[in-house]
Amino acid sequence: MKLSIIVPCYNVEEYVEKCIVSLENQDIPQEDYEILAYNDESKDNTLDILNRLAKTYSNVNVASHKNKGLSGTRNRGIREAKGEFLWFVDSDDWITENCLKSILSSVGQETDLIAFSGFVPEGNRSVGANIFGEEVKDKKTLFKYGFADGAPFYIHRREFLVKNNLYFKEGIKHEDTLFTPVVLNEAHNIILYRKPVYHYLLRSGSITTVVDKKRIYDLWDNMKILYDYSKTIKDDVIKKGFHNHMAHHITEMLNYGIDNGKEGERLIEQIMKQHPEFWSIMKNAIDLKPRLLYWAVRLSPLSFITTYRLLAKLR
């Protein structure tokens, strides 16, 4: 079997049928791919809808488990998938009709993963559709010019993930922030697919739109892990790009601190005191924004928090 599409499902009764139907409206035989739809202890009619779809489509396999979260569900998919390649598709998104034949024809025997150069923005998502441009030719330039964290923007060879013990960290938010940079660095053969086929929905109430102090803690932990990992990177271009990517997530962590009021502000102040390496990463970033934020804080006569609170209003 060529492909396994892993679809974690939690309270998505309004969206999941559109997602699954889009995965079925494809130009390869059903026996060439499977859809692993995992019901993650939904409280609505998600499971009923999945079971109905499984009766219609022979390659849809439905399973349920007690709440594992996105990471745990994806990890189950990695372990149970029969396909040579894995695609993590979110249950409120969908893919373009008849795109799988073209995507799968681009892979070779040595391909570790496919990276999509962009996505189709849906709902309230109107920017960021282009992930990387024509200047990206290979792994080095991908790190130099930047990449997206979202796991759905990549198709991974299952053997590559399993062999290198590359799984999602469970029990956290921002799991892709930790997973994807490491996966990209470990990959030897990356295929760049330049036709947007993934329809990425932004909706209120989704995981990515909720303000939560836990996001600060999870990003903090992720940045510590990524910084330690970056010490093992020998290629200077990739390492600089890796740190540049981290710089944007450090600023994201700081923004979450401001969004969470006084308690969040105290937390990010503590974090930045404990980790001067985070300031250094911002100072030496490739991109201008993290460097400007660094110098604005360093040159301001006001305290770090007061300065950053003022900067956050300009977002």
PDB file of C-alpha atoms in Angstrom:
ATOM      1  CA  MET A   1       0.000   0.000   0.000  1.00  0.00           C
ATOM      2  CA  LYS A   2       1.381   3.367  -1.028  1.00  0.00           C
ATOM      3  CA  LEU A   3      -0.268   5.838   1.377  1.00  0.00           C
ATOM      4  CA  SER A   4      -1.939   6.022   4.767  1.00  0.00           C
ATOM      5  CA  ILE A   5      -3.890   9.196   5.567  1.00  0.00           C
ATOM      6  CA  ILE A   6      -4.170   9.699   9.335  1.00  0.00           C
ATOM      7  CA  VAL A   7      -7.160  11.797  10.452  1.00  0.00           C
ATOM      8  CA  PRO A   8      -7.512  12.550  14.197  1.00  0.00           C
ATOM      9  CA  CYS A   9     -11.134  13.458  14.970  1.00  0.00           C
ATOM     10  CA  TYR A  10     -12.465  15.277  18.014  1.00  0.00           C
ATOM     11  CA  ASN A  11     -15.880  16.984  18.016  1.00  0.00           C
ATOM     12  CA  VAL A  12     -15.832  17.744  14.291  1.00  0.00           C
ATOM     13  CA  GLU A  13     -19.328  16.681  13.266  1.00  0.00           C
ATOM     14  CA  GLU A  14     -19.674  19.823  11.135  1.00  0.00           C
ATOM     15  CA  TYR A  15     -16.478  19.248   9.181  1.00  0.00           C
ATOM     16  CA  VAL A  16     -15.351  15.639   9.086  1.00  0.00           C
ATOM     17  CA  GLU A  17     -17.573  14.412   6.253  1.00  0.00           C
ATOM     18  CA  LYS A  18     -16.242  17.069   3.902  1.00  0.00           C
ATOM     19  CA  CYS A  19     -12.728  16.056   4.884  1.00  0.00           C
ATOM     20  CA  ILE A  20     -13.233  12.310   4.289  1.00  0.00           C
ATOM     21  CA  VAL A  21     -15.129  12.800   1.024  1.00  0.00           C
ATOM     22  CA  SER A  22     -12.277  14.959  -0.290  1.00  0.00           C
ATOM     23  CA  LEU A  23      -9.850  12.140   0.522  1.00  0.00           C
ATOM     24  CA  GLU A  24     -12.058   9.765  -1.479  1.00  0.00           C
ATOM     25  CA  ASN A  25     -12.499  12.007  -4.535  1.00  0.00           C
ATOM     26  CA  GLN A  26      -9.092  10.991  -5.837  1.00  0.00           C
ATOM     27  CA  ASP A  27      -7.454   9.558  -8.938  1.00  0.00           C
ATOM     28  CA  ILE A  28      -5.822   6.446  -7.487  1.00  0.00           C
ATOM     29  CA  PRO A  29      -7.516   3.117  -6.672  1.00  0.00           C
ATOM     30  CA  GLN A  30      -8.949   2.722  -3.172  1.00  0.00           C
ATOM     31  CA  GLU A  31      -6.758  -0.321  -2.584  1.00  0.00           C
ATOM     32  CA  ASP A  32      -3.640   1.859  -2.996  1.00  0.00           C
ATOM     33  CA  TYR A  33      -4.361   3.922   0.126  1.00  0.00           C
ATOM     34  CA  GLU A  34      -6.131   3.810   3.459  1.00  0.00           C
ATOM     35  CA  ILE A  35      -7.796   6.452   5.598  1.00  0.00           C
ATOM     36  CA  LEU A  36      -7.269   5.906   9.323  1.00  0.00           C
ATOM     37  CA  ALA A  37      -9.958   7.960  11.062  1.00  0.00           C
ATOM     38  CA  TYR A  38      -9.457   8.002  14.827  1.00  0.00           C
ATOM     39  CA  ASN A  39     -12.290   9.174  17.056  1.00  0.00           C
ATOM     40  CA  ASP A  40     -10.560  10.788  20.023  1.00  0.00           C
ATOM     41  CA  GLU A  41     -13.444  10.486  22.520  1.00  0.00           C
ATOM     42  CA  SER A  42     -15.711  12.971  20.752  1.00  0.00           C
ATOM     43  CA  LYS A  43     -18.794  14.211  22.600  1.00  0.00           C
ATOM     44  CA  ASP A  44     -20.854  14.945  19.490  1.00  0.00           C
ATOM     45  CA  ASN A  45     -21.907  12.843  16.463  1.00  0.00           C
ATOM     46  CA  THR A  46     -18.430  12.525  14.979  1.00  0.00           C
ATOM     47  CA  LEU A  47     -18.231   8.758  15.522  1.00  0.00           C
ATOM     48  CA  ASP A  48     -21.653   8.124  13.955  1.00  0.00           C
ATOM     49  CA  ILE A  49     -20.617  10.070  10.865  1.00  0.00           C
ATOM     50  CA  LEU A  50     -17.329   8.176  10.605  1.00  0.00           C
ATOM     51  CA  ASN A  51     -19.060   4.817  10.908  1.00  0.00           C
ATOM     52  CA  ARG A  52     -21.515   5.775   8.170  1.00  0.00           C
ATOM     53  CA  LEU A  53     -18.661   6.855   5.888  1.00  0.00           C
ATOM     54  CA  ALA A  54     -16.800   3.607   6.567  1.00  0.00           C
ATOM     55  CA  LYS A  55     -19.820   1.682   5.212  1.00  0.00           C
ATOM     56  CA  THR A  56     -19.657   3.741   2.027  1.00  0.00           C
ATOM     57  CA  TYR A  57     -15.888   3.687   1.453  1.00  0.00           C
ATOM     58  CA  SER A  58     -14.008   0.405   1.812  1.00  0.00           C
ATOM     59  CA  ASN A  59     -10.649   2.064   2.554  1.00  0.00           C
ATOM     60  CA  VAL A  60     -11.914   4.052   5.559  1.00  0.00           C
ATOM     61  CA  ASN A  61     -10.948   2.412   8.847  1.00  0.00           C
ATOM     62  CA  VAL A  62     -12.528   3.862  11.999  1.00  0.00           C
ATOM     63  CA  ALA A  63     -11.164   3.330  15.496  1.00  0.00           C
ATOM     64  CA  SER A  64     -11.882   4.975  18.848  1.00  0.00           C
ATOM     65  CA  HIS A  65      -9.795   5.506  21.950  1.00  0.00           C
ATOM     66  CA  LYS A  66      -9.900   7.456  25.196  1.00  0.00           C
ATOM     67  CA  ASN A  67      -8.680  10.976  24.712  1.00  0.00           C
ATOM     68  CA  LYS A  68      -5.070  10.864  23.494  1.00  0.00           C
ATOM     69  CA  GLY A  69      -4.960  14.355  22.020  1.00  0.00           C
ATOM     70  CA  LEU A  70      -3.597  15.188  18.608  1.00  0.00           C
ATOM     71  CA  SER A  71      -0.066  13.887  19.274  1.00  0.00           C
ATOM     72  CA  GLY A  72      -1.130  10.580  20.780  1.00  0.00           C
ATOM     73  CA  THR A  73      -3.614   9.972  17.982  1.00  0.00           C
ATOM     74  CA  ARG A  74      -1.056  10.685  15.292  1.00  0.00           C
ATOM     75  CA  ASN A  75       1.449   8.405  17.023  1.00  0.00           C
ATOM     76  CA  ARG A  76      -1.103   5.605  17.025  1.00  0.00           C
ATOM     77  CA  GLY A  77      -1.514   6.190  13.311  1.00  0.00           C
ATOM     78  CA  ILE A  78       2.225   5.943  12.707  1.00  0.00           C
ATOM     79  CA  ARG A  79       2.320   2.598  14.508  1.00  0.00           C
ATOM     80  CA  GLU A  80      -0.760   1.103  12.841  1.00  0.00           C
ATOM     81  CA  ALA A  81      -0.447   2.461   9.300  1.00  0.00           C
ATOM     82  CA  LYS A  82       0.156   0.020   6.453  1.00  0.00           C
ATOM     83  CA  GLY A  83       1.132   2.619   3.876  1.00  0.00           C
ATOM     84  CA  GLU A  84       4.642   3.360   2.674  1.00  0.00           C
ATOM     85  CA  PHE A  85       3.955   7.072   3.171  1.00  0.00           C
ATOM     86  CA  LEU A  86       1.938   8.931   5.827  1.00  0.00           C
ATOM     87  CA  TRP A  87      -0.095  12.114   5.508  1.00  0.00           C
ATOM     88  CA  PHE A  88      -1.473  13.736   8.677  1.00  0.00           C
ATOM     89  CA  VAL A  89      -4.694  15.496   7.657  1.00  0.00           C
ATOM     90  CA  ASP A  90      -6.682  17.548  10.174  1.00  0.00           C
ATOM     91  CA  SER A  91     -10.359  16.608  10.299  1.00  0.00           C
ATOM     92  CA  ASP A  92     -11.657  20.134   9.665  1.00  0.00           C
ATOM     93  CA  ASP A  93      -9.481  20.573   6.551  1.00  0.00           C
ATOM     94  CA  TRP A  94      -9.720  18.948   3.131  1.00  0.00           C
ATOM     95  CA  ILE A  95      -7.618  18.280   0.024  1.00  0.00           C
ATOM     96  CA  THR A  96      -8.055  19.102  -3.660  1.00  0.00           C
ATOM     97  CA  GLU A  97      -9.889  16.610  -5.832  1.00  0.00           C
ATOM     98  CA  ASN A  98      -7.708  14.237  -7.884  1.00  0.00           C
ATOM     99  CA  CYS A  99      -4.351  15.294  -6.458  1.00  0.00           C
ATOM    100  CA  LEU A 100      -2.955  12.035  -5.029  1.00  0.00           C
ATOM    101  CA  LYS A 101      -1.717  10.540  -8.313  1.00  0.00           C
ATOM    102  CA  SER A 102       0.443  13.574  -9.057  1.00  0.00           C
ATOM    103  CA  ILE A 103       1.776  13.787  -5.498  1.00  0.00           C
ATOM    104  CA  LEU A 104       2.706  10.119  -5.244  1.00  0.00           C
ATOM    105  CA  SER A 105       4.294  10.085  -8.701  1.00  0.00           C
ATOM    106  CA  SER A 106       6.829  12.644  -7.437  1.00  0.00           C
ATOM    107  CA  VAL A 107       8.407  10.303  -4.875  1.00  0.00           C
ATOM    108  CA  GLY A 108      11.369   8.004  -5.427  1.00  0.00           C
ATOM    109  CA  GLN A 109      12.863   5.066  -3.585  1.00  0.00           C
ATOM    110  CA  GLU A 110      15.045   7.359  -1.459  1.00  0.00           C
ATOM    111  CA  THR A 111      12.398   9.976  -0.636  1.00  0.00           C
ATOM    112  CA  ASP A 112      12.072  10.644   3.102  1.00  0.00           C
ATOM    113  CA  LEU A 113       9.358  13.257   2.821  1.00  0.00           C
ATOM    114  CA  ILE A 114       7.441  15.578   0.523  1.00  0.00           C
ATOM    115  CA  ALA A 115       7.227  19.261   1.491  1.00  0.00           C
ATOM    116  CA  PHE A 116       4.343  21.343   0.121  1.00  0.00           C
ATOM    117  CA  SER A 117       5.285  24.871  -0.946  1.00  0.00           C
ATOM    118  CA  GLY A 118       1.925  26.308   0.043  1.00  0.00           C
ATOM    119  CA  PHE A 119      -1.682  25.683   1.016  1.00  0.00           C
ATOM    120  CA  VAL A 120      -5.135  26.948   0.063  1.00  0.00           C
ATOM    121  CA  PRO A 121      -6.400  29.308   2.820  1.00  0.00           C
ATOM    122  CA  GLU A 122     -10.005  28.724   3.915  1.00  0.00           C
ATOM    123  CA  GLY A 123     -12.379  30.350   6.378  1.00  0.00           C
ATOM    124  CA  ASN A 124     -10.854  33.361   8.140  1.00  0.00           C
ATOM    125  CA  ARG A 125      -7.346  32.390   7.087  1.00  0.00           C
ATOM    126  CA  SER A 126      -6.365  34.879   4.393  1.00  0.00           C
ATOM    127  CA  VAL A 127      -2.578  35.114   4.646  1.00  0.00           C
ATOM    128  CA  GLY A 128       0.405  32.796   4.743  1.00  0.00           C
ATOM    129  CA  ALA A 129      -0.649  30.592   1.837  1.00  0.00           C
ATOM    130  CA  ASN A 130       2.895  30.517   0.439  1.00  0.00           C
ATOM    131  CA  ILE A 131       5.243  28.530   2.644  1.00  0.00           C
ATOM    132  CA  PHE A 132       8.347  28.801   0.467  1.00  0.00           C
ATOM    133  CA  GLY A 133       9.155  30.105  -2.989  1.00  0.00           C
ATOM    134  CA  GLU A 134      11.219  29.237  -6.035  1.00  0.00           C
ATOM    135  CA  GLU A 135      14.445  30.164  -4.238  1.00  0.00           C
ATOM    136  CA  VAL A 136      14.090  26.967  -2.207  1.00  0.00           C
ATOM    137  CA  LYS A 137      15.836  24.208  -4.129  1.00  0.00           C
ATOM    138  CA  ASP A 138      16.899  21.722  -1.470  1.00  0.00           C
ATOM    139  CA  LYS A 139      17.181  21.085   2.254  1.00  0.00           C
ATOM    140  CA  LYS A 140      19.764  23.828   2.866  1.00  0.00           C
ATOM    141  CA  THR A 141      17.757  26.538   1.146  1.00  0.00           C
ATOM    142  CA  LEU A 142      14.585  25.327   2.867  1.00  0.00           C
ATOM    143  CA  PHE A 143      16.225  26.044   6.219  1.00  0.00           C
ATOM    144  CA  LYS A 144      17.710  29.297   4.938  1.00  0.00           C
ATOM    145  CA  TYR A 145      14.449  30.768   3.626  1.00  0.00           C
ATOM    146  CA  GLY A 146      12.047  29.199   6.103  1.00  0.00           C
ATOM    147  CA  PHE A 147       9.446  26.469   6.424  1.00  0.00           C
ATOM    148  CA  ALA A 148       6.112  25.811   8.120  1.00  0.00           C
ATOM    149  CA  ASP A 149       5.706  23.597  11.174  1.00  0.00           C
ATOM    150  CA  GLY A 150       2.286  22.143  10.383  1.00  0.00           C
ATOM    151  CA  ALA A 151       2.514  18.371   9.946  1.00  0.00           C
ATOM    152  CA  PRO A 152      -0.224  18.362   7.244  1.00  0.00           C
ATOM    153  CA  PHE A 153       2.152  20.303   4.971  1.00  0.00           C
ATOM    154  CA  TYR A 154       4.399  17.249   4.659  1.00  0.00           C
ATOM    155  CA  ILE A 155       4.035  13.626   3.623  1.00  0.00           C
ATOM    156  CA  HIS A 156       6.477  11.353   5.466  1.00  0.00           C
ATOM    157  CA  ARG A 157       7.891   7.958   4.631  1.00  0.00           C
ATOM    158  CA  ARG A 158       6.751   5.756   7.495  1.00  0.00           C
ATOM    159  CA  GLU A 159       9.997   3.775   7.640  1.00  0.00           C
ATOM    160  CA  PHE A 160      11.982   7.015   7.951  1.00  0.00           C
ATOM    161  CA  LEU A 161       9.940   8.129  10.992  1.00  0.00           C
ATOM    162  CA  VAL A 162       9.991   4.749  12.711  1.00  0.00           C
ATOM    163  CA  LYS A 163      13.674   4.053  12.042  1.00  0.00           C
ATOM    164  CA  ASN A 164      14.666   7.420  13.515  1.00  0.00           C
ATOM    165  CA  ASN A 165      12.156   7.216  16.401  1.00  0.00           C
ATOM    166  CA  LEU A 166      10.448  10.387  15.217  1.00  0.00           C
ATOM    167  CA  TYR A 167       7.131  10.662  17.017  1.00  0.00           C
ATOM    168  CA  PHE A 168       5.068  13.563  18.330  1.00  0.00           C
ATOM    169  CA  LYS A 169       5.571  14.555  21.950  1.00  0.00           C
ATOM    170  CA  GLU A 170       2.328  13.800  23.756  1.00  0.00           C
ATOM    171  CA  GLY A 171       0.417  15.939  26.227  1.00  0.00           C
ATOM    172  CA  ILE A 172       1.471  19.284  24.746  1.00  0.00           C
ATOM    173  CA  LYS A 173       0.210  21.957  22.396  1.00  0.00           C
ATOM    174  CA  HIS A 174       2.507  23.167  19.616  1.00  0.00           C
ATOM    175  CA  GLU A 175       3.563  19.569  18.981  1.00  0.00           C
ATOM    176  CA  ASP A 176       4.371  20.386  15.336  1.00  0.00           C
ATOM    177  CA  THR A 177       6.744  23.138  16.500  1.00  0.00           C
ATOM    178  CA  LEU A 178       8.903  20.464  18.091  1.00  0.00           C
ATOM    179  CA  PHE A 179       8.352  17.664  15.568  1.00  0.00           C
ATOM    180  CA  THR A 180       8.862  19.273  12.167  1.00  0.00           C
ATOM    181  CA  PRO A 181      12.245  21.061  12.533  1.00  0.00           C
ATOM    182  CA  VAL A 182      13.848  17.859  13.808  1.00  0.00           C
ATOM    183  CA  VAL A 183      12.230  15.738  11.087  1.00  0.00           C
ATOM    184  CA  LEU A 184      13.410  18.112   8.369  1.00  0.00           C
ATOM    185  CA  ASN A 185      16.959  18.086   9.691  1.00  0.00           C
ATOM    186  CA  GLU A 186      17.013  14.290   9.922  1.00  0.00           C
ATOM    187  CA  ALA A 187      15.649  13.843   6.385  1.00  0.00           C
ATOM    188  CA  HIS A 188      18.178  13.175   3.640  1.00  0.00           C
ATOM    189  CA  ASN A 189      15.948  13.306   0.572  1.00  0.00           C
ATOM    190  CA  ILE A 190      13.208  15.968   0.495  1.00  0.00           C
ATOM    191  CA  ILE A 191      10.875  16.378  -2.495  1.00  0.00           C
ATOM    192  CA  LEU A 192       9.458  19.886  -3.014  1.00  0.00           C
ATOM    193  CA  TYR A 193       5.870  19.798  -4.287  1.00  0.00           C
ATOM    194  CA  ARG A 194       4.867  23.220  -5.604  1.00  0.00           C
ATOM    195  CA  LYS A 195       1.144  22.911  -6.307  1.00  0.00           C
ATOM    196  CA  PRO A 196      -1.081  23.841  -3.324  1.00  0.00           C
ATOM    197  CA  VAL A 197      -3.548  21.021  -2.636  1.00  0.00           C
ATOM    198  CA  TYR A 198      -4.204  21.275   1.111  1.00  0.00           C
ATOM    199  CA  HIS A 199      -7.204  23.413   2.123  1.00  0.00           C
ATOM    200  CA  TYR A 200      -6.360  24.839   5.558  1.00  0.00           C
ATOM    201  CA  LEU A 201      -9.360  26.093   7.534  1.00  0.00           C
ATOM    202  CA  LEU A 202      -9.178  28.690  10.286  1.00  0.00           C
ATOM    203  CA  ARG A 203     -12.228  28.623  12.535  1.00  0.00           C
ATOM    204  CA  SER A 204     -13.094  29.932  15.977  1.00  0.00           C
ATOM    205  CA  GLY A 205     -12.741  27.299  18.670  1.00  0.00           C
ATOM    206  CA  SER A 206     -10.045  25.336  16.868  1.00  0.00           C
ATOM    207  CA  ILE A 207      -6.849  24.430  18.717  1.00  0.00           C
ATOM    208  CA  THR A 208      -4.850  27.183  17.037  1.00  0.00           C
ATOM    209  CA  THR A 209      -7.220  30.004  18.074  1.00  0.00           C
ATOM    210  CA  VAL A 210      -7.532  29.430  21.832  1.00  0.00           C
ATOM    211  CA  VAL A 211      -5.592  31.647  24.284  1.00  0.00           C
ATOM    212  CA  ASP A 212      -4.101  29.403  26.962  1.00  0.00           C
ATOM    213  CA  LYS A 213      -1.194  29.881  29.368  1.00  0.00           C
ATOM    214  CA  LYS A 214      -0.182  26.274  28.747  1.00  0.00           C
ATOM    215  CA  ARG A 215       0.990  27.407  25.322  1.00  0.00           C
ATOM    216  CA  ILE A 216       3.725  29.449  27.017  1.00  0.00           C
ATOM    217  CA  TYR A 217       4.960  26.472  29.021  1.00  0.00           C
ATOM    218  CA  ASP A 218       4.854  24.144  26.008  1.00  0.00           C
ATOM    219  CA  LEU A 219       6.712  26.571  23.746  1.00  0.00           C
ATOM    220  CA  TRP A 220       9.260  27.161  26.507  1.00  0.00           C
ATOM    221  CA  ASP A 221       9.861  23.430  26.822  1.00  0.00           C
ATOM    222  CA  ASN A 222      10.007  23.043  23.039  1.00  0.00           C
ATOM    223  CA  MET A 223      12.581  25.814  22.706  1.00  0.00           C
ATOM    224  CA  LYS A 224      14.801  24.218  25.357  1.00  0.00           C
ATOM    225  CA  ILE A 225      14.642  20.864  23.563  1.00  0.00           C
ATOM    226  CA  LEU A 226      15.254  22.403  20.129  1.00  0.00           C
ATOM    227  CA  TYR A 227      18.169  24.478  21.404  1.00  0.00           C
ATOM    228  CA  ASP A 228      19.863  21.404  22.847  1.00  0.00           C
ATOM    229  CA  TYR A 229      19.154  19.495  19.633  1.00  0.00           C
ATOM    230  CA  SER A 230      20.598  22.318  17.523  1.00  0.00           C
ATOM    231  CA  LYS A 231      23.993  21.718  19.126  1.00  0.00           C
ATOM    232  CA  THR A 232      24.180  18.460  17.165  1.00  0.00           C
ATOM    233  CA  ILE A 233      23.674  20.170  13.781  1.00  0.00           C
ATOM    234  CA  LYS A 234      26.998  20.347  11.959  1.00  0.00           C
ATOM    235  CA  ASP A 235      25.996  22.241   8.820  1.00  0.00           C
ATOM    236  CA  ASP A 236      26.284  25.995   9.525  1.00  0.00           C
ATOM    237  CA  VAL A 237      23.595  27.030   7.000  1.00  0.00           C
ATOM    238  CA  ILE A 238      21.056  24.583   8.405  1.00  0.00           C
ATOM    239  CA  LYS A 239      21.936  25.471  11.990  1.00  0.00           C
ATOM    240  CA  LYS A 240      21.471  29.191  11.332  1.00  0.00           C
ATOM    241  CA  GLY A 241      18.124  28.500   9.645  1.00  0.00           C
ATOM    242  CA  PHE A 242      17.124  26.245  12.539  1.00  0.00           C
ATOM    243  CA  HIS A 243      17.886  29.032  15.026  1.00  0.00           C
ATOM    244  CA  ASN A 244      16.058  31.558  12.845  1.00  0.00           C
ATOM    245  CA  HIS A 245      12.986  29.342  12.973  1.00  0.00           C
ATOM    246  CA  MET A 246      13.328  29.164  16.743  1.00  0.00           C
ATOM    247  CA  ALA A 247      13.545  32.966  16.932  1.00  0.00           C
ATOM    248  CA  HIS A 248      10.034  33.305  15.528  1.00  0.00           C
ATOM    249  CA  HIS A 249       8.671  30.844  18.080  1.00  0.00           C
ATOM    250  CA  ILE A 250      10.426  32.651  20.917  1.00  0.00           C
ATOM    251  CA  THR A 251       8.633  35.839  19.857  1.00  0.00           C
ATOM    252  CA  GLU A 252       5.402  33.818  19.617  1.00  0.00           C
ATOM    253  CA  MET A 253       5.971  32.662  23.203  1.00  0.00           C
ATOM    254  CA  LEU A 254       6.500  36.262  24.300  1.00  0.00           C
ATOM    255  CA  ASN A 255       3.301  37.310  22.555  1.00  0.00           C
ATOM    256  CA  TYR A 256       1.365  34.581  24.368  1.00  0.00           C
ATOM    257  CA  GLY A 257       2.790  35.946  27.608  1.00  0.00           C
ATOM    258  CA  ILE A 258       1.363  39.392  26.895  1.00  0.00           C
ATOM    259  CA  ASP A 259      -1.960  37.867  25.797  1.00  0.00           C
ATOM    260  CA  ASN A 260      -2.258  36.093  29.168  1.00  0.00           C
ATOM    261  CA  GLY A 261      -2.097  39.262  31.241  1.00  0.00           C
ATOM    262  CA  LYS A 262      -0.006  39.879  34.360  1.00  0.00           C
ATOM    263  CA  GLU A 263       0.535  36.203  35.122  1.00  0.00           C
ATOM    264  CA  GLY A 264       1.718  35.526  31.587  1.00  0.00           C
ATOM    265  CA  GLU A 265       3.975  38.571  31.646  1.00  0.00           C
ATOM    266  CA  ARG A 266       5.655  37.431  34.859  1.00  0.00           C
ATOM    267  CA  LEU A 267       6.199  34.012  33.335  1.00  0.00           C
ATOM    268  CA  ILE A 268       7.925  35.222  30.158  1.00  0.00           C
ATOM    269  CA  GLU A 269      10.043  37.630  32.190  1.00  0.00           C
ATOM    270  CA  GLN A 270      11.215  34.661  34.263  1.00  0.00           C
ATOM    271  CA  ILE A 271      11.854  32.561  31.151  1.00  0.00           C
ATOM    272  CA  MET A 272      13.959  35.174  29.394  1.00  0.00           C
ATOM    273  CA  LYS A 273      16.046  35.748  32.546  1.00  0.00           C
ATOM    274  CA  GLN A 274      16.749  32.024  32.753  1.00  0.00           C
ATOM    275  CA  HIS A 275      17.582  31.686  29.063  1.00  0.00           C
ATOM    276  CA  PRO A 276      19.928  34.369  27.716  1.00  0.00           C
ATOM    277  CA  GLU A 277      20.470  32.036  24.748  1.00  0.00           C
ATOM    278  CA  PHE A 278      16.938  32.910  23.625  1.00  0.00           C
ATOM    279  CA  TRP A 279      17.927  36.589  23.391  1.00  0.00           C
ATOM    280  CA  SER A 280      21.045  35.586  21.461  1.00  0.00           C
ATOM    281  CA  ILE A 281      18.970  33.596  18.988  1.00  0.00           C
ATOM    282  CA  MET A 282      16.715  36.609  18.383  1.00  0.00           C
ATOM    283  CA  LYS A 283      19.708  38.920  18.021  1.00  0.00           C
ATOM    284  CA  ASN A 284      21.345  36.707  15.384  1.00  0.00           C
ATOM    285  CA  ALA A 285      18.202  35.732  13.469  1.00  0.00           C
ATOM    286  CA  ILE A 286      18.224  35.794   9.676  1.00  0.00           C
ATOM    287  CA  ASP A 287      14.876  37.562   9.515  1.00  0.00           C
ATOM    288  CA  LEU A 288      14.484  41.192  10.473  1.00  0.00           C
ATOM    289  CA  LYS A 289      11.501  41.003  12.847  1.00  0.00           C
ATOM    290  CA  PRO A 290      13.141  39.004  15.686  1.00  0.00           C
ATOM    291  CA  ARG A 291      16.259  41.196  15.441  1.00  0.00           C
ATOM    292  CA  LEU A 292      14.194  44.380  15.635  1.00  0.00           C
ATOM    293  CA  LEU A 293      12.345  43.071  18.686  1.00  0.00           C
ATOM    294  CA  TYR A 294      15.639  42.212  20.334  1.00  0.00           C
ATOM    295  CA  TRP A 295      17.127  45.684  19.772  1.00  0.00           C
ATOM    296  CA  ALA A 296      13.893  47.459  20.715  1.00  0.00           C
ATOM    297  CA  VAL A 297      13.963  45.725  24.094  1.00  0.00           C
ATOM    298  CA  ARG A 298      17.700  46.148  24.619  1.00  0.00           C
ATOM    299  CA  LEU A 299      17.768  49.861  23.751  1.00  0.00           C
ATOM    300  CA  SER A 300      14.548  50.830  25.501  1.00  0.00           C
ATOM    301  CA  PRO A 301      14.868  52.798  28.758  1.00  0.00           C
ATOM    302  CA  LEU A 302      11.759  50.974  29.967  1.00  0.00           C
ATOM    303  CA  SER A 303      11.595  47.502  31.489  1.00  0.00           C
ATOM    304  CA  PHE A 304      11.440  44.459  29.228  1.00  0.00           C
ATOM    305  CA  ILE A 305       7.769  43.805  30.003  1.00  0.00           C
ATOM    306  CA  THR A 306       6.692  47.425  29.589  1.00  0.00           C
ATOM    307  CA  THR A 307       8.545  47.673  26.285  1.00  0.00           C
ATOM    308  CA  TYR A 308       7.225  44.386  24.969  1.00  0.00           C
ATOM    309  CA  ARG A 309       3.681  45.240  26.035  1.00  0.00           C
ATOM    310  CA  LEU A 310       3.922  48.389  23.910  1.00  0.00           C
ATOM    311  CA  LEU A 311       5.408  46.420  20.991  1.00  0.00           C
ATOM    312  CA  ALA A 312       2.631  43.840  21.216  1.00  0.00           C
ATOM    313  CA  LYS A 313       0.045  46.553  20.520  1.00  0.00           C
ATOM    314  CA  LEU A 314       1.694  47.074  17.130  1.00  0.00           C
ATOM    315  CA  ARG A 315       1.104  43.464  16.063  1.00  0.00           C
TER     316      ARG A 315
END
